[in-house]
Amino acid sequence: MQRVAALYDIHGNLPALEAVMAEVRAADVDALVVGGDVIPGPMPRECLELLQSTGLPTTFIHGNGESAALAALRGDNLERIPESFREGIRWSAQQLPHELVAFITAWPLTASLHIDGVGETLFCHATPRNDTELFTRLSPDDRVREMFAGVESAVTVCGHTHMQFDRTVDSLRIVNAGSIGMPFAPPGAYWLLSGPHIELRHTTYDPHVAATRIRLTRFPGADAFGSLVLNPRSEEEMLASYAAADGRIR
């Protein structure tokens, strides 16, 4: 495989995904990896349908967003999920026709590809062992070693925290692709291009047009989502928030 685009944490933000896909095509990409959390968000069905229609070989792995949506469809208790997110998760799940539910259900936790110039690359949403663990560019090496124990790939690509980074612990290189739909960074969409080297990419798009489109949906919290597109939370703010919640994360 020569050039692979890794698209993570889209969260139903169709305008951001459309902008990224325009750059993906311009970059002459050979394949896509969709790293989870396509949903929940304001345009979940539309984002999934766009990803299915690219014509590019595409590998999908699930994130905690998909896990939560499937749990909601099963009628499971969502008590482990903050209450403020539950209505949006249920709404997003209800927008999916049966064939898309079946499609998401089949996504694995991880996937591996050999990428020319980069080597064997493991893709996961959060960590290789589950889709919810949190760590950042500041997390202690010992904590990261524990989370990635047994990984032998040259590179591991993750997402989940919506903040790009590229760090090495011992011989393990871990790269966070960032978030397309809801980054904790200056406005835009963040993704990763791999082969023959790794590039952390930032795609700009019109946040005002995007916020308007989002606010026209019936997604619970659409106004708040639109505001985050216009004025995202900063990396510094979120690193401080994670540290306050659990000093081991940072």
PDB file of N, CA and C in Angstrom, residues 11-12 38-49 52 65 68-70 72-73 86-104 214 216-222:
ATOM      1  N   HIS A  11     -17.678  12.573  13.660  1.00  0.00           N
ATOM      2  CA  HIS A  11     -18.820  12.983  14.483  1.00  0.00           C
ATOM      3  C   HIS A  11     -19.932  13.668  13.687  1.00  0.00           C
ATOM      4  N   GLY A  12     -20.244  13.072  12.548  1.00  0.00           N
ATOM      5  CA  GLY A  12     -21.396  13.557  11.793  1.00  0.00           C
ATOM      6  C   GLY A  12     -21.241  14.936  11.206  1.00  0.00           C
ATOM      7  N   VAL A  38     -17.355   7.986  13.479  1.00  0.00           N
ATOM      8  CA  VAL A  38     -18.080   8.668  12.404  1.00  0.00           C
ATOM      9  C   VAL A  38     -19.353   9.264  12.991  1.00  0.00           C
ATOM     10  N   ILE A  39     -19.921   8.552  13.953  1.00  0.00           N
ATOM     11  CA  ILE A  39     -21.089   9.000  14.699  1.00  0.00           C
ATOM     12  C   ILE A  39     -20.752   8.922  16.191  1.00  0.00           C
ATOM     13  N   PRO A  40     -21.529   9.592  17.041  1.00  0.00           N
ATOM     14  CA  PRO A  40     -22.729  10.399  16.815  1.00  0.00           C
ATOM     15  C   PRO A  40     -22.390  11.806  16.302  1.00  0.00           C
ATOM     16  N   GLY A  41     -23.413  12.480  15.799  1.00  0.00           N
ATOM     17  CA  GLY A  41     -23.251  13.824  15.304  1.00  0.00           C
ATOM     18  C   GLY A  41     -24.438  14.234  14.466  1.00  0.00           C
ATOM     19  N   PRO A  42     -24.407  15.439  13.912  1.00  0.00           N
ATOM     20  CA  PRO A  42     -25.600  16.004  13.270  1.00  0.00           C
ATOM     21  C   PRO A  42     -25.994  15.386  11.936  1.00  0.00           C
ATOM     22  N   MET A  43     -25.045  14.807  11.184  1.00  0.00           N
ATOM     23  CA  MET A  43     -25.367  14.211   9.879  1.00  0.00           C
ATOM     24  C   MET A  43     -24.742  12.823   9.794  1.00  0.00           C
ATOM     25  N   PRO A  44     -25.169  11.906  10.636  1.00  0.00           N
ATOM     26  CA  PRO A  44     -24.512  10.597  10.714  1.00  0.00           C
ATOM     27  C   PRO A  44     -24.710   9.743   9.472  1.00  0.00           C
ATOM     28  N   ARG A  45     -25.945   9.661   8.986  1.00  0.00           N
ATOM     29  CA  ARG A  45     -26.209   8.831   7.806  1.00  0.00           C
ATOM     30  C   ARG A  45     -25.464   9.378   6.590  1.00  0.00           C
ATOM     31  N   GLU A  46     -25.488  10.677   6.421  1.00  0.00           N
ATOM     32  CA  GLU A  46     -24.846  11.287   5.263  1.00  0.00           C
ATOM     33  C   GLU A  46     -23.332  11.045   5.256  1.00  0.00           C
ATOM     34  N   CYS A  47     -22.716  11.110   6.434  1.00  0.00           N
ATOM     35  CA  CYS A  47     -21.278  10.862   6.519  1.00  0.00           C
ATOM     36  C   CYS A  47     -20.941   9.413   6.171  1.00  0.00           C
ATOM     37  N   LEU A  48     -21.726   8.481   6.705  1.00  0.00           N
ATOM     38  CA  LEU A  48     -21.482   7.077   6.405  1.00  0.00           C
ATOM     39  C   LEU A  48     -21.675   6.786   4.921  1.00  0.00           C
ATOM     40  N   GLU A  49     -22.700   7.364   4.337  1.00  0.00           N
ATOM     41  CA  GLU A  49     -22.951   7.127   2.916  1.00  0.00           C
ATOM     42  C   GLU A  49     -21.840   7.717   2.055  1.00  0.00           C
ATOM     43  N   GLN A  52     -18.896   5.421   2.141  1.00  0.00           N
ATOM     44  CA  GLN A  52     -19.142   4.200   1.365  1.00  0.00           C
ATOM     45  C   GLN A  52     -19.039   4.434  -0.143  1.00  0.00           C
ATOM     46  N   GLY A  65     -18.043   5.895  19.866  1.00  0.00           N
ATOM     47  CA  GLY A  65     -19.292   6.464  19.372  1.00  0.00           C
ATOM     48  C   GLY A  65     -20.178   5.413  18.729  1.00  0.00           C
ATOM     49  N   ALA A  68     -21.493   3.059  21.421  1.00  0.00           N
ATOM     50  CA  ALA A  68     -22.596   3.639  22.182  1.00  0.00           C
ATOM     51  C   ALA A  68     -23.886   3.653  21.370  1.00  0.00           C
ATOM     52  N   ALA A  69     -23.788   3.966  20.071  1.00  0.00           N
ATOM     53  CA  ALA A  69     -24.984   3.982  19.226  1.00  0.00           C
ATOM     54  C   ALA A  69     -25.606   2.591  19.122  1.00  0.00           C
ATOM     55  N   LEU A  70     -24.774   1.580  18.957  1.00  0.00           N
ATOM     56  CA  LEU A  70     -25.298   0.215  18.887  1.00  0.00           C
ATOM     57  C   LEU A  70     -25.917  -0.202  20.220  1.00  0.00           C
ATOM     58  N   ALA A  72     -27.379   1.829  22.281  1.00  0.00           N
ATOM     59  CA  ALA A  72     -28.668   2.521  22.354  1.00  0.00           C
ATOM     60  C   ALA A  72     -29.729   1.786  21.550  1.00  0.00           C
ATOM     61  N   LEU A  73     -29.352   1.277  20.380  1.00  0.00           N
ATOM     62  CA  LEU A  73     -30.309   0.553  19.556  1.00  0.00           C
ATOM     63  C   LEU A  73     -30.743  -0.757  20.206  1.00  0.00           C
ATOM     64  N   ARG A  86     -26.192  11.552  25.896  1.00  0.00           N
ATOM     65  CA  ARG A  86     -27.050  10.394  25.617  1.00  0.00           C
ATOM     66  C   ARG A  86     -28.117  10.683  24.568  1.00  0.00           C
ATOM     67  N   GLU A  87     -28.744  11.840  24.636  1.00  0.00           N
ATOM     68  CA  GLU A  87     -29.805  12.144  23.680  1.00  0.00           C
ATOM     69  C   GLU A  87     -29.254  12.196  22.259  1.00  0.00           C
ATOM     70  N   GLY A  88     -28.078  12.797  22.092  1.00  0.00           N
ATOM     71  CA  GLY A  88     -27.460  12.857  20.769  1.00  0.00           C
ATOM     72  C   GLY A  88     -27.080  11.491  20.243  1.00  0.00           C
ATOM     73  N   ILE A  89     -26.625  10.616  21.123  1.00  0.00           N
ATOM     74  CA  ILE A  89     -26.290   9.243  20.722  1.00  0.00           C
ATOM     75  C   ILE A  89     -27.544   8.512  20.253  1.00  0.00           C
ATOM     76  N   ARG A  90     -28.617   8.612  21.034  1.00  0.00           N
ATOM     77  CA  ARG A  90     -29.861   7.925  20.657  1.00  0.00           C
ATOM     78  C   ARG A  90     -30.405   8.470  19.336  1.00  0.00           C
ATOM     79  N   TRP A  91     -30.391   9.790  19.170  1.00  0.00           N
ATOM     80  CA  TRP A  91     -30.895  10.398  17.939  1.00  0.00           C
ATOM     81  C   TRP A  91     -30.082   9.940  16.739  1.00  0.00           C
ATOM     82  N   SER A  92     -28.758   9.960  16.866  1.00  0.00           N
ATOM     83  CA  SER A  92     -27.891   9.547  15.757  1.00  0.00           C
ATOM     84  C   SER A  92     -28.152   8.097  15.370  1.00  0.00           C
ATOM     85  N   ALA A  93     -28.292   7.243  16.371  1.00  0.00           N
ATOM     86  CA  ALA A  93     -28.549   5.831  16.094  1.00  0.00           C
ATOM     87  C   ALA A  93     -29.866   5.647  15.344  1.00  0.00           C
ATOM     88  N   GLN A  94     -30.860   6.438  15.691  1.00  0.00           N
ATOM     89  CA  GLN A  94     -32.178   6.305  15.072  1.00  0.00           C
ATOM     90  C   GLN A  94     -32.202   6.785  13.619  1.00  0.00           C
ATOM     91  N   GLN A  95     -31.192   7.535  13.202  1.00  0.00           N
ATOM     92  CA  GLN A  95     -31.140   8.012  11.815  1.00  0.00           C
ATOM     93  C   GLN A  95     -30.612   6.966  10.854  1.00  0.00           C
ATOM     94  N   LEU A  96     -30.102   5.857  11.370  1.00  0.00           N
ATOM     95  CA  LEU A  96     -29.435   4.878  10.525  1.00  0.00           C
ATOM     96  C   LEU A  96     -30.397   3.797  10.063  1.00  0.00           C
ATOM     97  N   PRO A  97     -30.497   3.577   8.765  1.00  0.00           N
ATOM     98  CA  PRO A  97     -31.309   2.462   8.274  1.00  0.00           C
ATOM     99  C   PRO A  97     -30.652   1.133   8.653  1.00  0.00           C
ATOM    100  N   HIS A  98     -31.414   0.082   8.517  1.00  0.00           N
ATOM    101  CA  HIS A  98     -30.952  -1.241   8.956  1.00  0.00           C
ATOM    102  C   HIS A  98     -29.618  -1.616   8.318  1.00  0.00           C
ATOM    103  N   GLU A  99     -29.452  -1.305   7.039  1.00  0.00           N
ATOM    104  CA  GLU A  99     -28.228  -1.736   6.365  1.00  0.00           C
ATOM    105  C   GLU A  99     -26.989  -1.025   6.914  1.00  0.00           C
ATOM    106  N   LEU A 100     -27.133   0.212   7.352  1.00  0.00           N
ATOM    107  CA  LEU A 100     -25.992   0.903   7.950  1.00  0.00           C
ATOM    108  C   LEU A 100     -25.715   0.396   9.364  1.00  0.00           C
ATOM    109  N   VAL A 101     -26.760   0.027  10.087  1.00  0.00           N
ATOM    110  CA  VAL A 101     -26.557  -0.575  11.412  1.00  0.00           C
ATOM    111  C   VAL A 101     -25.781  -1.881  11.269  1.00  0.00           C
ATOM    112  N   ALA A 102     -26.165  -2.710  10.300  1.00  0.00           N
ATOM    113  CA  ALA A 102     -25.456  -3.969  10.069  1.00  0.00           C
ATOM    114  C   ALA A 102     -24.012  -3.718   9.650  1.00  0.00           C
ATOM    115  N   PHE A 103     -23.817  -2.699   8.856  1.00  0.00           N
ATOM    116  CA  PHE A 103     -22.477  -2.317   8.394  1.00  0.00           C
ATOM    117  C   PHE A 103     -21.583  -1.950   9.575  1.00  0.00           C
ATOM    118  N   ILE A 104     -22.063  -1.084  10.449  1.00  0.00           N
ATOM    119  CA  ILE A 104     -21.272  -0.650  11.597  1.00  0.00           C
ATOM    120  C   ILE A 104     -20.996  -1.805  12.553  1.00  0.00           C
ATOM    121  N   ILE A 214     -25.186  22.641  10.075  1.00  0.00           N
ATOM    122  CA  ILE A 214     -25.360  21.820  11.268  1.00  0.00           C
ATOM    123  C   ILE A 214     -26.582  22.258  12.054  1.00  0.00           C
ATOM    124  N   LEU A 216     -29.233  23.519  11.015  1.00  0.00           N
ATOM    125  CA  LEU A 216     -30.471  23.209  10.307  1.00  0.00           C
ATOM    126  C   LEU A 216     -30.895  21.754  10.499  1.00  0.00           C
ATOM    127  N   THR A 217     -30.031  20.951  11.099  1.00  0.00           N
ATOM    128  CA  THR A 217     -30.407  19.564  11.385  1.00  0.00           C
ATOM    129  C   THR A 217     -31.242  19.513  12.665  1.00  0.00           C
ATOM    130  N   ARG A 218     -31.776  18.337  12.951  1.00  0.00           N
ATOM    131  CA  ARG A 218     -32.541  18.138  14.177  1.00  0.00           C
ATOM    132  C   ARG A 218     -31.721  17.451  15.265  1.00  0.00           C
ATOM    133  N   PHE A 219     -30.425  17.445  15.078  1.00  0.00           N
ATOM    134  CA  PHE A 219     -29.547  16.837  16.075  1.00  0.00           C
ATOM    135  C   PHE A 219     -29.693  17.561  17.411  1.00  0.00           C
ATOM    136  N   PRO A 220     -29.921  16.850  18.492  1.00  0.00           N
ATOM    137  CA  PRO A 220     -29.979  17.508  19.806  1.00  0.00           C
ATOM    138  C   PRO A 220     -28.635  18.177  20.103  1.00  0.00           C
ATOM    139  N   GLY A 221     -28.679  19.439  20.452  1.00  0.00           N
ATOM    140  CA  GLY A 221     -27.430  20.152  20.683  1.00  0.00           C
ATOM    141  C   GLY A 221     -26.802  20.694  19.419  1.00  0.00           C
ATOM    142  N   ALA A 222     -27.579  20.817  18.339  1.00  0.00           N
ATOM    143  CA  ALA A 222     -27.031  21.307  17.071  1.00  0.00           C
ATOM    144  C   ALA A 222     -26.445  22.709  17.211  1.00  0.00           C
TER     145      ALA A 222
END
